[in-house]
Tab-separated table of C-alpha atoms and ligand atoms in Angstrom:
chain	number	residue	atom	x	y	z
O	207	MET	CA	32.165	50.322	-166.117
O	208	ARG	CA	33.279	48.412	-169.195
O	209	ASN	CA	34.872	49.895	-172.145
O	210	ILE	CA	32.436	49.513	-174.990
O	211	TYR	CA	35.290	48.711	-177.576
O	212	GLY	CA	35.681	45.452	-175.906
O	213	MET	CA	32.086	44.267	-176.468
O	214	THR	CA	31.305	41.829	-179.231
O	215	LEU	CA	28.232	42.209	-181.142
O	216	ASP	CA	26.684	39.133	-179.340
O	217	GLU	CA	27.505	40.692	-175.987
O	218	LEU	CA	26.021	43.945	-176.904
O	219	GLU	CA	22.853	42.201	-178.138
O	220	GLU	CA	22.625	40.371	-174.812
O	221	TYR	CA	23.163	43.633	-173.006
O	222	PHE	CA	20.272	45.321	-174.798
O	223	LEU	CA	17.932	42.306	-174.235
O	224	SER	CA	18.927	42.403	-170.487
O	225	ILE	CA	17.778	46.121	-170.358
O	226	GLY	CA	14.627	45.296	-172.010
O	227	GLU	CA	15.599	46.749	-175.335
O	228	LYS	CA	15.557	45.356	-178.930
O	229	LYS	CA	18.762	43.562	-179.820
O	230	PHE	CA	19.215	45.432	-183.231
O	231	LYS	CA	20.430	48.345	-181.284
O	232	ALA	CA	23.759	46.517	-180.896
O	233	ILE	CA	24.306	46.808	-184.722
O	234	GLN	CA	23.451	50.559	-184.511
O	235	ILE	CA	26.052	51.036	-181.756
O	236	PHE	CA	28.632	49.155	-183.779
O	237	GLU	CA	27.983	51.495	-186.661
O	238	TRP	CA	28.376	54.448	-184.422
O	239	LEU	CA	31.513	53.074	-183.012
O	240	TYR	CA	33.335	51.750	-185.963
O	241	GLN	CA	31.947	53.529	-189.104
O	242	LYS	CA	30.844	56.898	-187.748
O	243	LYS	CA	33.556	56.826	-185.172
O	244	ILE	CA	31.889	58.728	-182.383
O	245	ASN	CA	33.659	60.356	-179.430
O	246	ASN	CA	30.695	60.758	-177.261
O	247	PHE	CA	27.374	58.809	-176.815
O	248	ASP	CA	25.437	62.060	-177.323
O	249	GLU	CA	26.338	61.936	-181.023
O	250	ILE	CA	24.027	59.005	-181.411
O	251	THR	CA	20.923	60.210	-183.195
O	252	ASN	CA	18.815	57.179	-183.778
O	253	ILE	CA	18.557	55.831	-180.110
O	254	LYS	CA	16.380	57.357	-177.587
O	255	LYS	CA	17.789	59.550	-174.763
O	256	SER	CA	16.841	57.199	-171.924
O	257	VAL	CA	18.877	54.396	-173.592
O	258	ILE	CA	21.710	56.662	-174.258
O	259	ASP	CA	21.788	57.752	-170.612
O	260	ARG	CA	21.915	54.144	-169.572
O	261	LEU	CA	24.779	53.487	-171.908
O	262	LYS	CA	26.709	56.312	-170.292
O	263	ILE	CA	26.385	54.591	-166.875
O	264	ASP	CA	27.356	51.147	-168.078
O	265	PHE	CA	30.056	51.852	-170.607
O	266	SER	CA	32.986	54.059	-171.215
O	267	LEU	CA	34.319	55.246	-174.595
O	268	GLU	CA	37.819	55.879	-173.152
O	269	ARG	CA	40.559	55.886	-175.700
O	270	LEU	CA	44.213	55.052	-175.417
O	271	LYS	CA	46.538	57.942	-174.742
O	272	THR	CA	49.000	58.436	-177.636
O	273	LEU	CA	52.278	59.150	-175.748
O	274	LYS	CA	54.605	59.196	-178.731
O	275	VAL	CA	54.621	58.527	-182.474
O	276	GLU	CA	57.848	57.985	-184.517
O	277	ARG	CA	57.274	58.572	-188.263
O	278	ASP	CA	59.418	57.276	-191.014
O	279	VAL	CA	58.507	56.874	-194.780
O	280	GLU	CA	57.273	53.382	-194.593
O	281	VAL	CA	56.743	52.930	-190.835
O	282	ASN	CA	55.079	54.660	-188.027
O	283	LYS	CA	55.569	53.373	-184.426
O	284	TYR	CA	53.140	54.158	-181.658
O	285	LEU	CA	53.575	54.262	-177.937
O	286	PHE	CA	50.233	54.118	-176.180
O	287	GLU	CA	49.338	54.581	-172.587
O	288	LEU	CA	46.571	52.464	-171.125
O	289	PRO	CA	44.129	53.689	-168.491
O	290	ASP	CA	46.275	52.312	-165.669
O	291	SER	CA	49.406	54.066	-167.086
O	292	GLU	CA	50.871	50.838	-168.519
O	293	ARG	CA	52.364	51.202	-172.042
O	294	VAL	CA	52.131	49.229	-175.267
O	295	GLU	CA	53.463	49.699	-178.765
O	296	SER	CA	51.870	49.193	-182.304
O	297	VAL	CA	53.864	49.444	-185.455
O	298	LEU	CA	52.344	50.400	-188.847
O	299	MET	CA	54.209	49.268	-192.003
O	300	ARG	CA	53.342	50.299	-195.586
O	301	HIS	CA	53.658	47.528	-198.120
O	302	ASP	CA	52.765	47.387	-201.828
O	303	TYR	CA	49.764	45.175	-200.927
O	304	GLY	CA	48.425	47.520	-198.324
O	305	ILE	CA	49.043	48.791	-194.797
O	306	SER	CA	49.570	46.446	-191.961
O	307	LEU	CA	49.662	47.055	-188.241
O	308	CYS	CA	51.416	44.997	-185.669
O	309	ILE	CA	49.617	45.176	-182.380
O	310	SER	CA	50.548	44.233	-178.757
O	311	SER	CA	48.352	41.644	-176.775
O	312	GLN	CA	49.858	41.992	-173.286
O	313	VAL	CA	51.834	44.314	-171.169
O	314	GLY	CA	55.274	42.578	-171.175
O	315	CYS	CA	55.471	38.815	-171.583
O	316	ASN	CA	56.140	35.748	-169.523
O	317	MET	CA	57.472	33.649	-172.266
O	318	GLY	CA	61.105	34.609	-171.459
O	319	CYS	CA	62.570	34.136	-175.020
O	320	ALA	CA	66.349	34.684	-174.577
O	321	PHE	CA	66.644	37.321	-177.421
O	322	CYS	CA	63.329	39.365	-176.930
O	323	GLU	CA	62.997	42.758	-175.537
O	324	SER	CA	59.305	42.251	-174.716
O	325	GLY	CA	59.966	39.327	-172.228
O	326	ARG	CA	62.918	41.221	-170.571
O	327	LEU	CA	60.090	43.060	-168.819
O	328	LYS	CA	57.764	40.519	-167.386
O	329	LYS	CA	54.102	40.370	-168.028
O	330	VAL	CA	52.277	42.844	-165.961
O	331	ARG	CA	48.772	42.130	-167.292
O	332	ASN	CA	46.757	40.973	-170.358
O	333	LEU	CA	45.304	43.478	-172.624
O	334	ASP	CA	41.645	43.383	-172.787
O	335	ALA	CA	39.701	43.260	-175.950
O	336	SER	CA	39.207	47.041	-176.128
O	337	GLU	CA	42.836	47.798	-175.699
O	338	MET	CA	43.591	45.633	-178.768
O	339	VAL	CA	40.637	47.015	-180.837
O	340	LEU	CA	41.706	50.693	-179.987
O	341	GLN	CA	45.199	50.250	-181.258
O	342	ILE	CA	43.741	49.702	-184.791
O	343	LEU	CA	40.909	52.337	-184.520
O	344	GLN	CA	43.368	55.039	-183.326
O	345	VAL	CA	46.077	54.328	-185.777
O	346	GLU	CA	43.467	54.370	-188.516
O	347	GLU	CA	42.422	57.867	-187.220
O	348	ASP	CA	45.987	59.087	-187.011
O	349	ILE	CA	46.733	58.344	-190.689
O	350	ASN	CA	43.191	58.785	-192.056
O	351	GLU	CA	43.472	55.516	-193.979
O	352	ARG	CA	42.330	51.996	-193.647
O	353	ILE	CA	44.476	49.423	-192.180
O	354	SER	CA	44.315	46.333	-194.445
O	355	HIS	CA	46.239	43.807	-192.414
O	356	VAL	CA	46.745	43.165	-188.769
O	357	VAL	CA	49.423	41.030	-187.142
O	358	ILE	CA	49.260	40.121	-183.564
O	359	MET	CA	52.964	40.059	-183.169
O	360	GLY	CA	53.729	43.071	-180.935
O	361	ILE	CA	54.464	42.815	-177.165
O	362	GLY	CA	52.947	39.757	-175.506
O	363	GLU	CA	51.976	36.171	-176.255
O	364	PRO	CA	48.423	36.259	-177.649
O	365	PHE	CA	47.775	32.592	-176.823
O	366	ASP	CA	48.514	33.456	-173.123
O	367	ASN	CA	45.592	35.942	-173.495
O	368	TYR	CA	43.422	33.659	-175.433
O	369	ASP	CA	39.915	34.667	-174.485
O	370	ASN	CA	40.615	38.401	-175.035
O	371	PHE	CA	42.222	37.492	-178.321
O	372	VAL	CA	39.153	35.711	-179.563
O	373	LYS	CA	36.786	38.567	-178.562
O	374	PHE	CA	39.245	40.955	-180.384
O	375	ILE	CA	38.922	38.831	-183.496
O	376	LYS	CA	35.196	38.668	-183.343
O	377	ILE	CA	35.016	42.592	-183.006
O	378	VAL	CA	37.358	43.472	-185.801
O	379	ASN	CA	36.193	40.818	-188.123
O	380	ASN	CA	32.543	41.769	-187.929
O	381	PRO	CA	31.297	43.467	-190.997
O	382	LYS	CA	29.570	46.129	-188.877
O	383	GLY	CA	32.750	46.436	-186.688
O	384	ILE	CA	36.186	47.248	-188.052
O	385	SER	CA	35.380	44.674	-190.862
O	386	LEU	CA	38.816	43.318	-191.451
O	387	GLY	CA	38.729	40.053	-193.209
O	388	SER	CA	40.080	37.174	-191.079
O	389	ARG	CA	42.488	36.163	-193.943
O	390	HIS	CA	44.055	39.605	-193.429
O	391	ILE	CA	44.722	38.768	-189.718
O	392	THR	CA	47.699	36.855	-188.550
O	393	VAL	CA	48.370	35.649	-185.043
O	394	SER	CA	51.888	34.714	-183.959
O	395	THR	CA	52.644	32.344	-180.988
O	396	CYS	CA	55.663	30.841	-179.532
O	397	GLY	CA	53.900	27.509	-179.614
O	398	ILE	CA	51.290	26.967	-176.722
O	399	ILE	CA	49.941	23.664	-177.863
O	400	PRO	CA	46.497	23.577	-176.137
O	401	LYS	CA	45.650	26.831	-177.527
O	402	ILE	CA	46.820	25.938	-181.140
O	403	LYS	CA	44.298	23.166	-180.699
O	404	GLU	CA	41.536	25.503	-179.649
O	405	PHE	CA	42.479	27.920	-182.333
O	406	SER	CA	41.993	25.238	-184.860
O	407	ASN	CA	38.345	24.949	-183.945
O	408	LEU	CA	37.621	28.640	-184.275
O	409	PRO	CA	35.275	29.550	-187.088
O	410	PHE	CA	37.593	32.327	-188.320
O	411	GLN	CA	40.146	31.816	-191.090
O	412	VAL	CA	42.876	33.893	-189.186
O	413	ASN	CA	46.506	32.992	-190.262
O	414	LEU	CA	48.747	31.215	-187.866
O	415	ALA	CA	52.373	31.932	-187.534
O	416	ILE	CA	54.720	29.985	-185.155
O	417	SER	CA	57.972	31.402	-183.731
O	418	LEU	CA	60.170	28.552	-184.244
O	419	HIS	CA	63.896	29.902	-184.243
O	420	ALA	CA	65.436	26.578	-183.786
O	421	ALA	CA	64.979	23.072	-185.314
O	422	ASN	CA	66.082	21.029	-182.413
O	423	ASN	CA	65.080	20.895	-178.824
O	424	GLU	CA	68.475	21.574	-177.270
O	425	LEU	CA	68.808	24.938	-178.950
O	426	ARG	CA	65.066	25.832	-178.825
O	427	ASN	CA	65.057	25.069	-174.938
O	428	LYS	CA	67.794	27.655	-174.606
O	429	LEU	CA	66.208	30.277	-176.884
O	430	MET	CA	62.584	29.707	-175.936
O	431	PRO	CA	61.814	28.258	-172.506
O	432	ILE	CA	58.230	27.267	-173.711
O	433	ASN	CA	59.889	24.526	-175.624
O	434	LYS	CA	60.478	22.770	-172.331
O	435	ALA	CA	56.803	22.559	-171.772
O	436	TYR	CA	55.809	21.947	-175.479
O	437	PRO	CA	58.702	20.379	-177.337
O	438	LEU	CA	59.120	20.416	-180.959
O	439	LYS	CA	57.901	16.893	-181.768
O	440	ASP	CA	54.629	17.657	-180.089
O	441	LEU	CA	54.479	21.081	-181.532
O	442	ILE	CA	54.933	19.883	-185.134
O	443	SER	CA	52.507	17.243	-184.692
O	444	GLU	CA	49.833	19.653	-183.394
O	445	ILE	CA	50.452	21.967	-186.378
O	446	LYS	CA	50.017	19.039	-188.783
O	447	LYS	CA	46.693	18.368	-187.153
O	448	TYR	CA	45.902	22.079	-187.409
O	449	ILE	CA	46.745	22.080	-191.174
O	450	ALA	CA	44.678	18.835	-191.846
O	451	LYS	CA	41.764	20.405	-190.138
O	452	THR	CA	41.776	23.868	-191.479
O	453	ASN	CA	43.419	23.316	-194.758
O	454	ARG	CA	45.519	26.556	-194.148
O	455	ARG	CA	49.181	27.065	-194.659
O	456	VAL	CA	51.178	27.917	-191.597
O	457	THR	CA	54.219	30.376	-191.317
O	458	PHE	CA	57.262	29.500	-189.285
O	459	GLU	CA	59.272	32.517	-188.185
O	460	TYR	CA	62.922	31.957	-187.868
O	461	ILE	CA	65.128	34.704	-186.323
O	462	MET	CA	68.649	34.741	-187.749
O	463	LEU	CA	71.071	34.949	-184.876
O	464	GLU	CA	74.766	34.959	-185.835
O	465	GLY	CA	76.699	31.890	-184.842
O	466	ILE	CA	73.573	30.356	-182.900
O	467	ASN	CA	71.149	29.088	-185.410
O	468	ASP	CA	72.444	30.261	-188.755
O	469	LYS	CA	74.873	27.592	-189.998
O	470	GLU	CA	74.458	25.253	-192.971
O	471	GLU	CA	73.534	22.306	-190.727
O	472	ASP	CA	70.881	24.408	-188.946
O	473	ALA	CA	69.201	25.036	-192.415
O	474	ILE	CA	69.328	21.445	-193.351
O	475	GLU	CA	67.843	20.453	-189.946
O	476	LEU	CA	65.101	22.928	-190.435
O	477	CYS	CA	64.169	21.607	-193.807
O	478	ASN	CA	64.076	18.037	-192.364
O	479	LEU	CA	61.871	19.208	-189.688
O	480	LEU	CA	59.378	20.992	-191.867
O	481	LYS	CA	59.500	18.646	-194.987
O	482	GLY	CA	56.068	17.968	-196.379
O	483	ILE	CA	54.331	20.483	-194.088
O	484	ASN	CA	52.165	23.066	-196.050
O	485	CYS	CA	54.140	26.170	-194.719
O	486	TYR	CA	56.174	29.276	-195.405
O	487	ILE	CA	59.522	29.766	-193.686
O	488	ASN	CA	59.973	33.384	-192.871
O	489	LEU	CA	63.642	34.281	-192.095
O	490	ILE	CA	63.742	37.457	-189.874
O	491	PRO	CA	66.933	39.411	-189.622
O	492	TYR	CA	67.481	39.854	-185.756
O	493	ASN	CA	66.948	43.436	-184.546
O	494	GLU	CA	69.819	43.915	-182.123
O	495	THR	CA	69.130	45.403	-178.811
O	496	ASN	CA	71.659	46.620	-176.161
O	497	ASN	CA	70.319	44.222	-173.644
O	498	PHE	CA	71.398	40.879	-174.959
O	499	GLY	CA	74.463	39.641	-176.512
O	500	TYR	CA	72.836	38.281	-179.676
O	501	LYS	CA	74.044	39.460	-183.088
O	502	ARG	CA	72.227	39.541	-186.401
O	503	SER	CA	73.465	37.127	-189.017
O	504	LYS	CA	75.518	38.685	-191.786
O	505	LYS	CA	73.400	39.351	-194.882
O	506	SER	CA	75.524	36.802	-196.929
O	507	THR	CA	74.741	34.120	-194.233
O	508	ILE	CA	71.049	34.782	-194.434
O	509	LEU	CA	71.196	34.642	-198.189
O	510	LYS	CA	72.995	31.230	-197.943
O	511	PHE	CA	70.483	29.958	-195.514
O	512	TYR	CA	67.768	30.957	-197.786
O	513	ASP	CA	69.324	29.335	-200.737
O	514	ILE	CA	69.635	26.015	-198.811
O	515	ILE	CA	66.051	25.882	-197.948
O	516	LYS	CA	64.951	26.987	-201.397
O	517	SER	CA	67.009	24.390	-203.103
O	518	ARG	CA	65.298	21.792	-201.003
O	519	GLY	CA	61.919	22.893	-202.383
O	520	LEU	CA	60.507	24.548	-199.282
O	521	ASN	CA	58.728	27.951	-199.421
O	522	VAL	CA	60.929	30.576	-197.897
O	523	THR	CA	61.096	34.425	-197.613
O	524	ILE	CA	63.399	36.880	-195.899
O	525	ARG	CA	61.309	39.422	-193.902
O	526	ARG	CA	61.659	42.917	-195.295
O	527	GLU	CA	63.143	45.146	-192.695
O	528	PHE	CA	61.320	48.074	-191.372
O	529	GLY	CA	62.057	50.848	-189.012
O	530	SER	CA	65.333	49.636	-187.304
O	531	ASN	CA	66.217	53.233	-187.432
O	532	ILE	CA	63.339	54.162	-185.188
O	533	SER	CA	63.530	51.313	-182.785
O	534	ALA	CA	60.585	49.564	-184.321
O	535	ALA	CA	61.887	46.184	-183.147
O	536	CYS	CA	59.522	44.448	-180.757
O	537	GLY	CA	59.247	46.090	-177.379
O	538	GLN	CA	62.051	48.490	-177.775
O	539	LEU	CA	60.122	51.670	-177.697
O	540	ARG	CA	58.359	50.639	-174.393
O	541	SER	CA	61.495	49.547	-172.776
O	542	LYS	CA	63.517	52.694	-173.851
O	543	LYS	CA	60.889	54.921	-172.401
O	544	GLU	CA	60.934	52.813	-169.163
O	545	ASP	CA	64.719	53.339	-168.920
O	546	LEU	CA	64.340	57.186	-169.046
T	660	SAH	N1	54.666	35.866	-178.503
T	660	SAH	C1	54.460	35.805	-179.903
T	660	SAH	C2	54.244	37.070	-180.667
T	660	SAH	C3	55.124	38.212	-180.360
T	660	SAH	S1	56.767	38.194	-180.944
T	660	SAH	C4	55.426	34.913	-180.548
T	660	SAH	O1	56.379	34.429	-179.939
T	660	SAH	O2	55.260	34.611	-181.783
T	660	SAH	C5	56.699	38.359	-182.598
T	660	SAH	C6	57.965	37.779	-183.152
T	660	SAH	O3	59.079	38.730	-183.052
T	660	SAH	C7	58.334	36.503	-182.615
T	660	SAH	O4	58.678	35.673	-183.755
T	660	SAH	C8	59.566	36.897	-181.901
T	660	SAH	O5	60.435	35.746	-181.690
T	660	SAH	C9	60.245	37.921	-182.714
T	660	SAH	N2	61.176	38.750	-182.145
T	660	SAH	C10	61.191	38.996	-180.891
T	660	SAH	N3	62.439	39.796	-180.646
T	660	SAH	C11	62.968	40.057	-181.909
T	660	SAH	C12	64.043	40.827	-182.237
T	660	SAH	N4	64.829	41.475	-181.444
T	660	SAH	N5	64.297	40.966	-183.635
T	660	SAH	C13	63.591	40.215	-184.489
T	660	SAH	N6	62.448	39.434	-184.097
T	660	SAH	C14	62.172	39.402	-182.839
């Protein structure tokens, strides 16, 4: 039995045709799922009973189990349990421009970044599209407000789960589905080049963020093993192609790690690498965890780093901090729970 929240509109149309029904029923189902937000197929009033009975056989409406919610003024952190008892996290953040939700794309992660809690616990499995969609739907229900922005920056590497990621985009972007504009969705990748190429061919204007964290191969190889497979030169050249093709600005994320990548020469090297590329650089104060020795750069170091980049004419921002009090940093709630 498939979870119906993982079905795109096209797939549902095919399904209805395959059972000898008109395909417009797919739109009706989307409206019941995402606008009227039913909990039970029997709530559907405009589809005949025999079809409803068939839906009950073929699809489940199973939700994620909310194991824990930590609430603060501007941030909520959710720990969800999946049907097979695995766990993932989502983080809601209130900004002046709206409410964003950071969702997970895998249980664990195989990318093995040296500083990242999510990768300390290896990938158990991919999330299917329904498990990504339900993170949004259930958080919206919890707060009884609309989420305006979604970032796929939680646990997992979305481009290592590419097909489900694309299905997810189709479902949430559909005006009859969650109806989230693609420009309000951002996907973050550690730099899996073949998937960046595929992504540039997608007919959706989803924003792309690249976790860079180092501006030379020697350091990036140490921090992010993926760099050995897809080194900086190739990555940057693929991103230039992506920008040429889509005309979209890319964000480069750069975690500030004390004594590792936060020196003046690192900033200059970063500017040289990204010079002339239509991009933003987002400096991220590192969220320390007990499991690695890395330290967050001092505030003054981050500001100095910022000034160097700014003075060279590149677009740079420092990520506002949310929720370090409530372990909102990537993967920490899940791994804490696992240590209990
Ligand atoms: N796998 C994807 C998306 C998930 S990670 C990627 O690599 O982009 C989302 C972002 O959080 C990445 O930039 C990642 O490097 C960063 N990150 C991981 N651990 C962190 C920590 N402890 N503090 C701050 N950022 C962290």
